[in-house]
JSON list of C-alpha atoms in Angstrom, two decimals:
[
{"chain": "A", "resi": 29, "resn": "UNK", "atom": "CA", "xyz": [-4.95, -10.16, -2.82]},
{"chain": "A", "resi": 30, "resn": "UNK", "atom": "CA", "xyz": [-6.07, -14.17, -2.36]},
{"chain": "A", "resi": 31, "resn": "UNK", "atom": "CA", "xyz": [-4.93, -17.31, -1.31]},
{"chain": "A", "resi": 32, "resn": "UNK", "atom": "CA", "xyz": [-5.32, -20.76, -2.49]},
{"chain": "A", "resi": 33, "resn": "UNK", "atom": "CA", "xyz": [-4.62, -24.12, -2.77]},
{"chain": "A", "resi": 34, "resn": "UNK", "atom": "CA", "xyz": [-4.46, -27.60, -4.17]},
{"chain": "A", "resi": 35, "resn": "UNK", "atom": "CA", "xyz": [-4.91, -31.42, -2.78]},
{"chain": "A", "resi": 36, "resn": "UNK", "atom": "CA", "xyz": [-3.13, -33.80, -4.27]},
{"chain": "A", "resi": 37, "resn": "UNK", "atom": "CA", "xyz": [-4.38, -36.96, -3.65]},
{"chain": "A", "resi": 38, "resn": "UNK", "atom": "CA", "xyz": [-2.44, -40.18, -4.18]},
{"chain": "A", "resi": 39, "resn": "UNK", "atom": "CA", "xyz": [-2.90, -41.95, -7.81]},
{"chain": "A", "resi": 40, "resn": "UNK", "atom": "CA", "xyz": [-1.80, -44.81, -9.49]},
{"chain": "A", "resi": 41, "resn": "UNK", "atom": "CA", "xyz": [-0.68, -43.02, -12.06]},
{"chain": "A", "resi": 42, "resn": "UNK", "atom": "CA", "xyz": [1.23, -40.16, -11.76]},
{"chain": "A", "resi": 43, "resn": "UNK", "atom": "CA", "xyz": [-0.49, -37.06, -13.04]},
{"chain": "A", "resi": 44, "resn": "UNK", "atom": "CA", "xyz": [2.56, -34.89, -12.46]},
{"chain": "A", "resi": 45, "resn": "UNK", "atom": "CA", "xyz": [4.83, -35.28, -15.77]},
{"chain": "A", "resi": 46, "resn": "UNK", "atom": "CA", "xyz": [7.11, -31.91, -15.20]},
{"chain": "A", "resi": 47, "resn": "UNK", "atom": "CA", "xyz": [8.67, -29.75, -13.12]},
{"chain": "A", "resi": 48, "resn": "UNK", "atom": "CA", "xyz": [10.65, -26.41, -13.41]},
{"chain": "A", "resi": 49, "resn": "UNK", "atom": "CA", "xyz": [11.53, -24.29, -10.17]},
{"chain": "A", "resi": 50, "resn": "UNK", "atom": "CA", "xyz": [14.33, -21.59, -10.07]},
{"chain": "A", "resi": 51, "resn": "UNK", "atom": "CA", "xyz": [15.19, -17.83, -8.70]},
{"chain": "A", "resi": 52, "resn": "UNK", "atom": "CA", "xyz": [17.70, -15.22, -9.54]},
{"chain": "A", "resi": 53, "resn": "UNK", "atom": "CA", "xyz": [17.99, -13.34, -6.26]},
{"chain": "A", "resi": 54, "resn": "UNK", "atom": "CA", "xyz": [20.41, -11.02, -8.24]},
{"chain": "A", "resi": 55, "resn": "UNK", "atom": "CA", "xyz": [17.15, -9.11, -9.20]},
{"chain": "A", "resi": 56, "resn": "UNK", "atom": "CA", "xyz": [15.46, -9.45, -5.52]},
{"chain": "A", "resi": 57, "resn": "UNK", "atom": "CA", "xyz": [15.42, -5.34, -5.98]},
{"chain": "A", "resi": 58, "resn": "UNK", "atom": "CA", "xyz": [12.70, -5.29, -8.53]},
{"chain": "A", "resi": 59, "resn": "UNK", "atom": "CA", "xyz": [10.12, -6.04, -6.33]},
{"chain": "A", "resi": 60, "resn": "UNK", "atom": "CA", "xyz": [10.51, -6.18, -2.53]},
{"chain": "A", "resi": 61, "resn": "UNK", "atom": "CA", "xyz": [9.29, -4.73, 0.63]},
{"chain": "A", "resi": 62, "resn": "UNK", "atom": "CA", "xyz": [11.63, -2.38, 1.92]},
{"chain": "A", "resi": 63, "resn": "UNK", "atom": "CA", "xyz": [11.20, -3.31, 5.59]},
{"chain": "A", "resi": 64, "resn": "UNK", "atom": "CA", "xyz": [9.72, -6.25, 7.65]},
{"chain": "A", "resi": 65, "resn": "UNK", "atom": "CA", "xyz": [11.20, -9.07, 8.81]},
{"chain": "A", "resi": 66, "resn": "UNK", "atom": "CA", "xyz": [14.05, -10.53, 10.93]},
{"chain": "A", "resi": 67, "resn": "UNK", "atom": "CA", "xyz": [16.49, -8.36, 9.09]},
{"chain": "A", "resi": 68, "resn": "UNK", "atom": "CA", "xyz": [14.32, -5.16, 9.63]},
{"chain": "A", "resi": 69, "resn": "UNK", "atom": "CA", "xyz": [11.33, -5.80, 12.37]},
{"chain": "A", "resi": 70, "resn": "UNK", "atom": "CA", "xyz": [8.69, -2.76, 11.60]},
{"chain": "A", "resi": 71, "resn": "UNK", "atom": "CA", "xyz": [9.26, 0.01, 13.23]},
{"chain": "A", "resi": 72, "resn": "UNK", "atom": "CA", "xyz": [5.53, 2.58, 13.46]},
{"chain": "A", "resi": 73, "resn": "UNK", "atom": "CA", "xyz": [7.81, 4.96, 11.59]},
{"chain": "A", "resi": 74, "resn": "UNK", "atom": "CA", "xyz": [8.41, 2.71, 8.60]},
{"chain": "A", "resi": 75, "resn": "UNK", "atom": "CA", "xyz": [4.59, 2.36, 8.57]},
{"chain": "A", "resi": 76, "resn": "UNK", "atom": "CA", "xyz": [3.79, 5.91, 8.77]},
{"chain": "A", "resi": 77, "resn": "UNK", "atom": "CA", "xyz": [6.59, 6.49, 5.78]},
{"chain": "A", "resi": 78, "resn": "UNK", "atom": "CA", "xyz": [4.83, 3.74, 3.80]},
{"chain": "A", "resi": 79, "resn": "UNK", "atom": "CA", "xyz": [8.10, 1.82, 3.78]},
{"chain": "A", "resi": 80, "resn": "UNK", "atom": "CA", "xyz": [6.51, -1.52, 4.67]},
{"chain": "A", "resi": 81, "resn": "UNK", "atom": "CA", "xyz": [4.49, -1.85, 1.34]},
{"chain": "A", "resi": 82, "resn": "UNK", "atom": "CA", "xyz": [5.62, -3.69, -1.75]},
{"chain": "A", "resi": 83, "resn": "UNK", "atom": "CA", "xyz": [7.69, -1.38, -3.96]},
{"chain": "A", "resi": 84, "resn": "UNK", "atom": "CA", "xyz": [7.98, -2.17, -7.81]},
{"chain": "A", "resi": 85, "resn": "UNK", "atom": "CA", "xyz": [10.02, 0.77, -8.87]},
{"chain": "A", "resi": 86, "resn": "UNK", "atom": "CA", "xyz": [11.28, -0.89, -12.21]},
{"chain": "A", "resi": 87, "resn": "UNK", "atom": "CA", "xyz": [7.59, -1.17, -14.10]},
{"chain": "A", "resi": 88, "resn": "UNK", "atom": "CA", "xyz": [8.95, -2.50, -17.66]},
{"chain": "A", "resi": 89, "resn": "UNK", "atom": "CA", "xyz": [12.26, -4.21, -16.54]},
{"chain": "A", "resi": 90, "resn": "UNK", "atom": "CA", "xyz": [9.47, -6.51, -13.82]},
{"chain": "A", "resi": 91, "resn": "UNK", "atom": "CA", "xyz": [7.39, -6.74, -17.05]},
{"chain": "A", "resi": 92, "resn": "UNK", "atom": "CA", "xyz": [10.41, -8.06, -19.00]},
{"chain": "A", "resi": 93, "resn": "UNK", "atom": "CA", "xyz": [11.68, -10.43, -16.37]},
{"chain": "A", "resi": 94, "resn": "UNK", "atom": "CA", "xyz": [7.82, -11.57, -15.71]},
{"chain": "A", "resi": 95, "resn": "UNK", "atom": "CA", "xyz": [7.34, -12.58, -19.15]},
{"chain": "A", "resi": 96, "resn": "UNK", "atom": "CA", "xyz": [10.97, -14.27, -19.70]},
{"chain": "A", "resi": 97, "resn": "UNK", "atom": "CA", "xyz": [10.06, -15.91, -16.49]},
{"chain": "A", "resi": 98, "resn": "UNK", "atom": "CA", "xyz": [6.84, -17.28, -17.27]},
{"chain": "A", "resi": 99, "resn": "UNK", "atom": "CA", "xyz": [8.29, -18.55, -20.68]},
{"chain": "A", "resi": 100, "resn": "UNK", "atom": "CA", "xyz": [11.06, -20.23, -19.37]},
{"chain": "A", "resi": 101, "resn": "UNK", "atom": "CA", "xyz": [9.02, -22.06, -16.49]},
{"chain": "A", "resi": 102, "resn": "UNK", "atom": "CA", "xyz": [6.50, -23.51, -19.66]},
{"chain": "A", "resi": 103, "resn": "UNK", "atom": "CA", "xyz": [9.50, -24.43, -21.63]},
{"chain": "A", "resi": 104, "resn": "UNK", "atom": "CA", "xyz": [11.79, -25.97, -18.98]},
{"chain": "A", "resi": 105, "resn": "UNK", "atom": "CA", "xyz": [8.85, -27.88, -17.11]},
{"chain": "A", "resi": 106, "resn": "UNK", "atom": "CA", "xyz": [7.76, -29.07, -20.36]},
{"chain": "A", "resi": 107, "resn": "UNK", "atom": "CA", "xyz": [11.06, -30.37, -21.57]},
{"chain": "A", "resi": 108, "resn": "UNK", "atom": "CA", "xyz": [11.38, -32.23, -18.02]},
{"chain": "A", "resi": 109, "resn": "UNK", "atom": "CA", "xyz": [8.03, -33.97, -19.18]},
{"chain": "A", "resi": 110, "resn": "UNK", "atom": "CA", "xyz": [6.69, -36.31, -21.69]},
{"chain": "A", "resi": 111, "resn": "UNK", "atom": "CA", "xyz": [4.44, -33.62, -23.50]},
{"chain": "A", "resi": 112, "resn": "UNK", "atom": "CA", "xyz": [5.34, -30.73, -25.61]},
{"chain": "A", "resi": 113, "resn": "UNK", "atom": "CA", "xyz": [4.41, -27.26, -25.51]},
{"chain": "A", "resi": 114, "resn": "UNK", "atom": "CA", "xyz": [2.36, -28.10, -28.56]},
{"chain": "A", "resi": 115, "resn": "UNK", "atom": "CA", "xyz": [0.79, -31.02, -26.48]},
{"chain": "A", "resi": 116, "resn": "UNK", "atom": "CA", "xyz": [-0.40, -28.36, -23.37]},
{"chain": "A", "resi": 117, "resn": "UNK", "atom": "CA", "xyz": [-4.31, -28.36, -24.04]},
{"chain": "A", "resi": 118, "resn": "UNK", "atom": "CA", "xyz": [-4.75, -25.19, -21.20]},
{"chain": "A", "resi": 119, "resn": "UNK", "atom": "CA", "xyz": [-2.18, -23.15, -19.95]},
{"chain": "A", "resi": 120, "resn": "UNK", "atom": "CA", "xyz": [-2.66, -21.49, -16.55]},
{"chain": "A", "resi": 121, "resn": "UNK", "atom": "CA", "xyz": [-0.64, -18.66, -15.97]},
{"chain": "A", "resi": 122, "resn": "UNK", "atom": "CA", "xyz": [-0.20, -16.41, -12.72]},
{"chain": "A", "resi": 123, "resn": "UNK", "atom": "CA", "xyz": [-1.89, -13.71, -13.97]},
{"chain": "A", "resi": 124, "resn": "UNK", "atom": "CA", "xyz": [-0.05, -10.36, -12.82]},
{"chain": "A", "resi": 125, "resn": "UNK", "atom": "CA", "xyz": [-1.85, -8.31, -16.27]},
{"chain": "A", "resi": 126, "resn": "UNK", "atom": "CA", "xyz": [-3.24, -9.54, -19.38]},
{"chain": "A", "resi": 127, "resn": "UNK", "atom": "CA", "xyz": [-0.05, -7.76, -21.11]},
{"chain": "A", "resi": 128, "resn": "UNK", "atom": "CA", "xyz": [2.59, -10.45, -19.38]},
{"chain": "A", "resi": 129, "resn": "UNK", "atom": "CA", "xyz": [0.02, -13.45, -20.33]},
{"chain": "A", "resi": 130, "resn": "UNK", "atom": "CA", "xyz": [-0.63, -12.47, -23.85]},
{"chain": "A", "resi": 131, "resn": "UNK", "atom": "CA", "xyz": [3.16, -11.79, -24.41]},
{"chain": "A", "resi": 132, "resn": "UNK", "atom": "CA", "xyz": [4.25, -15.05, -22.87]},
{"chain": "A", "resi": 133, "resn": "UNK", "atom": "CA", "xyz": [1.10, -16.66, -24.35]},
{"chain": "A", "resi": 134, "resn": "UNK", "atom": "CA", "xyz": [2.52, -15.38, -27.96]},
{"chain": "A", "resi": 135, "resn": "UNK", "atom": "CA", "xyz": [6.29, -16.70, -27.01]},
{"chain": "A", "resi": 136, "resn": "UNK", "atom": "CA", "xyz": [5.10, -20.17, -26.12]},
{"chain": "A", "resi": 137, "resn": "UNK", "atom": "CA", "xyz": [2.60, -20.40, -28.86]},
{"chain": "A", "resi": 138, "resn": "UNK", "atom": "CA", "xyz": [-0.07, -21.37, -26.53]},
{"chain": "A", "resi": 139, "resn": "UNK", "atom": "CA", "xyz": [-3.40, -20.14, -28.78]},
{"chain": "A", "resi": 140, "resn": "UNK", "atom": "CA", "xyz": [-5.85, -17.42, -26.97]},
{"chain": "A", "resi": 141, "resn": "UNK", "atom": "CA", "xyz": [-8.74, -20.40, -26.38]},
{"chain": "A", "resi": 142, "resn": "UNK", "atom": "CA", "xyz": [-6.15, -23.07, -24.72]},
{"chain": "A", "resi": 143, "resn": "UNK", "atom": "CA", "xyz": [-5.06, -20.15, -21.69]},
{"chain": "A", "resi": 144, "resn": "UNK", "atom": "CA", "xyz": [-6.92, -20.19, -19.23]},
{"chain": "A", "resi": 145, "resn": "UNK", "atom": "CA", "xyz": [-7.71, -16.27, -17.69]},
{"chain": "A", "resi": 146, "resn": "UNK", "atom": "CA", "xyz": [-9.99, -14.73, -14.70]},
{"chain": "A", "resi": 147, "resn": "UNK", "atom": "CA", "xyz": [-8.15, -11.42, -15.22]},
{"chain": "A", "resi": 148, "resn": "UNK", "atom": "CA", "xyz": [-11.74, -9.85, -16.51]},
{"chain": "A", "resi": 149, "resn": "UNK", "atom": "CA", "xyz": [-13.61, -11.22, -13.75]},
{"chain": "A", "resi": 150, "resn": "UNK", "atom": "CA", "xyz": [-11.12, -11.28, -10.84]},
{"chain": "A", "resi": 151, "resn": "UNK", "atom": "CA", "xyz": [-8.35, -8.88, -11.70]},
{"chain": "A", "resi": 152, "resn": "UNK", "atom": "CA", "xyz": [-4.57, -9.85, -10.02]},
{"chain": "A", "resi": 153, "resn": "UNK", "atom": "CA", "xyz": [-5.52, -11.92, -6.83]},
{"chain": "A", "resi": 154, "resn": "UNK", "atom": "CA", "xyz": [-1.92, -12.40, -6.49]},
{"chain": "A", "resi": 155, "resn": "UNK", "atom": "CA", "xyz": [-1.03, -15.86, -5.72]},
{"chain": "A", "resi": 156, "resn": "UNK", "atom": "CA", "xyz": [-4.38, -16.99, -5.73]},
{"chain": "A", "resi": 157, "resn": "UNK", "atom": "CA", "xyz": [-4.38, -16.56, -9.46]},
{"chain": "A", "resi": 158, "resn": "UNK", "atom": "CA", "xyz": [-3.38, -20.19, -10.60]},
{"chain": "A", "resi": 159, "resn": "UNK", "atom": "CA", "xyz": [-5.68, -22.31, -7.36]},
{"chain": "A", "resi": 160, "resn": "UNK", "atom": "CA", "xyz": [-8.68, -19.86, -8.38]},
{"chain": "A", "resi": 161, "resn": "UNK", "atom": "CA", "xyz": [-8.72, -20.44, -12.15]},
{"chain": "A", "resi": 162, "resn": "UNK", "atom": "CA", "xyz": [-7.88, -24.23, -12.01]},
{"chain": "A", "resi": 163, "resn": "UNK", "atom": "CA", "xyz": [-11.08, -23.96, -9.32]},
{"chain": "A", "resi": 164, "resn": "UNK", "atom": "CA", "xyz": [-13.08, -21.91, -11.85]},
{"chain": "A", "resi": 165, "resn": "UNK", "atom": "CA", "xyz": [-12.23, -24.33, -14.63]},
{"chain": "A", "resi": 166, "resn": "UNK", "atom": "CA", "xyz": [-12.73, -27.11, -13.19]},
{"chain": "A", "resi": 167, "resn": "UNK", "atom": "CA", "xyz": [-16.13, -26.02, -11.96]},
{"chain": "A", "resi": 168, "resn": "UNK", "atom": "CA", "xyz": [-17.42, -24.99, -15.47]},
{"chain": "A", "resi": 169, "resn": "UNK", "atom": "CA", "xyz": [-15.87, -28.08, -17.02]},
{"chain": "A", "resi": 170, "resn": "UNK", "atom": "CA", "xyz": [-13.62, -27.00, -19.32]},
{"chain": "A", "resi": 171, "resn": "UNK", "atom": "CA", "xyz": [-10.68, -29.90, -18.46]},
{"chain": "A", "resi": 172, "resn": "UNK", "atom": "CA", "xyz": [-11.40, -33.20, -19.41]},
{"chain": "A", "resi": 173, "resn": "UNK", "atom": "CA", "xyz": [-9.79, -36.53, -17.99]},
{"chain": "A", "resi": 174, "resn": "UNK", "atom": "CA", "xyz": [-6.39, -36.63, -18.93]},
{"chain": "A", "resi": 175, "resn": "UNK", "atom": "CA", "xyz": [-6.00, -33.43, -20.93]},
{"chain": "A", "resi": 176, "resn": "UNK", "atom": "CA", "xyz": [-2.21, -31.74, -20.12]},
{"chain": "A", "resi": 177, "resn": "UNK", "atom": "CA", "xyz": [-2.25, -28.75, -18.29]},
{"chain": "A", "resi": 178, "resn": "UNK", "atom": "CA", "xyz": [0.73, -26.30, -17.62]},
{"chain": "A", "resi": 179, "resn": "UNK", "atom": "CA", "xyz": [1.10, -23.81, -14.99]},
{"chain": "A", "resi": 180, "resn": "UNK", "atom": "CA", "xyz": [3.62, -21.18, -14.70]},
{"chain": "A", "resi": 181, "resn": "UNK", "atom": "CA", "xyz": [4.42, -18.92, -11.92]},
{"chain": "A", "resi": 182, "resn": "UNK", "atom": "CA", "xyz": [6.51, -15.75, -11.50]},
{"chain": "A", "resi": 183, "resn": "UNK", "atom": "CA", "xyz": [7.17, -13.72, -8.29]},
{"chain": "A", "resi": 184, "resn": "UNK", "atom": "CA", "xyz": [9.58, -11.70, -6.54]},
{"chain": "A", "resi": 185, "resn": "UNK", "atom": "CA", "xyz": [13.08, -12.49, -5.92]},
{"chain": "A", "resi": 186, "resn": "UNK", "atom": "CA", "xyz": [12.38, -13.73, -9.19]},
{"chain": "A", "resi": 187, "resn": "UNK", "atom": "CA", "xyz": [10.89, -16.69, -8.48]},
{"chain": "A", "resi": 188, "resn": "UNK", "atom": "CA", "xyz": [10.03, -19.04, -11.55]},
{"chain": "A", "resi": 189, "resn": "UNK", "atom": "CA", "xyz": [7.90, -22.07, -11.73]},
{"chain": "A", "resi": 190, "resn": "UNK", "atom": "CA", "xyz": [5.93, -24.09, -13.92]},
{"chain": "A", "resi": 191, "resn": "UNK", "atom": "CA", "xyz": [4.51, -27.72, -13.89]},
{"chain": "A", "resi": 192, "resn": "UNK", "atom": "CA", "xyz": [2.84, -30.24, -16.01]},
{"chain": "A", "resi": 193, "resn": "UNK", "atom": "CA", "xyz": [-0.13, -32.24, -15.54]},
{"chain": "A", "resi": 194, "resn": "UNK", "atom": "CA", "xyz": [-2.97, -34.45, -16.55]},
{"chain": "A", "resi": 195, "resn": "UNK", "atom": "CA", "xyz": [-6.57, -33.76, -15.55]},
{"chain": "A", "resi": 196, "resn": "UNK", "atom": "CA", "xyz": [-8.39, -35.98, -13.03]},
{"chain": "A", "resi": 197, "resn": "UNK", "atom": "CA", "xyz": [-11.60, -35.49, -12.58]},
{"chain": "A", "resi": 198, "resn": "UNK", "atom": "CA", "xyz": [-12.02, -37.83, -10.35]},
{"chain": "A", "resi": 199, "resn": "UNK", "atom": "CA", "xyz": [-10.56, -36.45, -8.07]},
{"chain": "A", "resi": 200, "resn": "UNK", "atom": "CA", "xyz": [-12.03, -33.22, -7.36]}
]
């Protein structure tokens, strides 16, 4: 697991062009934590049973729903911006498995060389997958100043998310 995060800084022009949030807690089931919580505190039973830890009992209906998720977040928070998907020039994913990014990759057309991926390197880091690459990238260069970049997120409950933005160096 990781963590991460972002600073936005204030701009005079907006760098933030699109934005796409939603859930369907109908599905909260695929992935949860059985116990833990106001609804049901730990008990040292629960932890000896192993009922505490994430279950994800559902494998290819999670990789279904992680995949639909990740395109709809690109296509939604692209359509509530002023670029198209064709317009993206890196895409960076929450990377779950290669399999989910390559599939949604394929769905939104985003080409192999405009995603950006630590999967080889860094493996799922959970949420940290998105501030960790953007890090990465950034470091080695690879955005320049006002080149679009989408993110998409998918998590339990399902959570979906995506966002568009332009590079600024400058403010690293």
């Amino acid at each position: 697991d990781g963590a991460g995060a972002a600073v936005l800084l204030p701009s005079k022009t907006s760098s933030l062009h699109g934005l796409h949030f939603a859930s369907d807690g109908s599905q909260s089931e695929l992935i949860h934590i059985p116990v833990g919580g106001a609804a049901r505190p730990p008990q040292p039973s629960y932890i000896r049973e192993g009922r505490h830890l994430l279950r994800l009992d559902h494998g290819p209906q999670v990789f279904a729903e992680a995949v639909e998720g990740m395109v709809e977040a690109g296509r939604c928070a692209t359509a509530n911006s002023d670029r198209s998907l064709s317009e993206i020039d890196h895409w960076v994913p929450h990377q779950a498995n290669r399999r989910i990014v390559d599939r949604a990759g394929a769905r939104l057309g985003i080409a192999a060389e405009r995603r950006v991926s630590i999967l080889r390197d860094r493996g799922n880091s959970s949420a940290a997958t998105i501030p960790t690459a953007l890090s990465l990238a950034a470091v080695e260069g690879r955005f320049g100043r006002g080149e679009a970049i989408l993110l998409t997120a998918v998590g339990a409950g399902l959570l979906r998310a995506g966002m568009v933005l332009s590079w600024d160096p400058s403010a690293q």
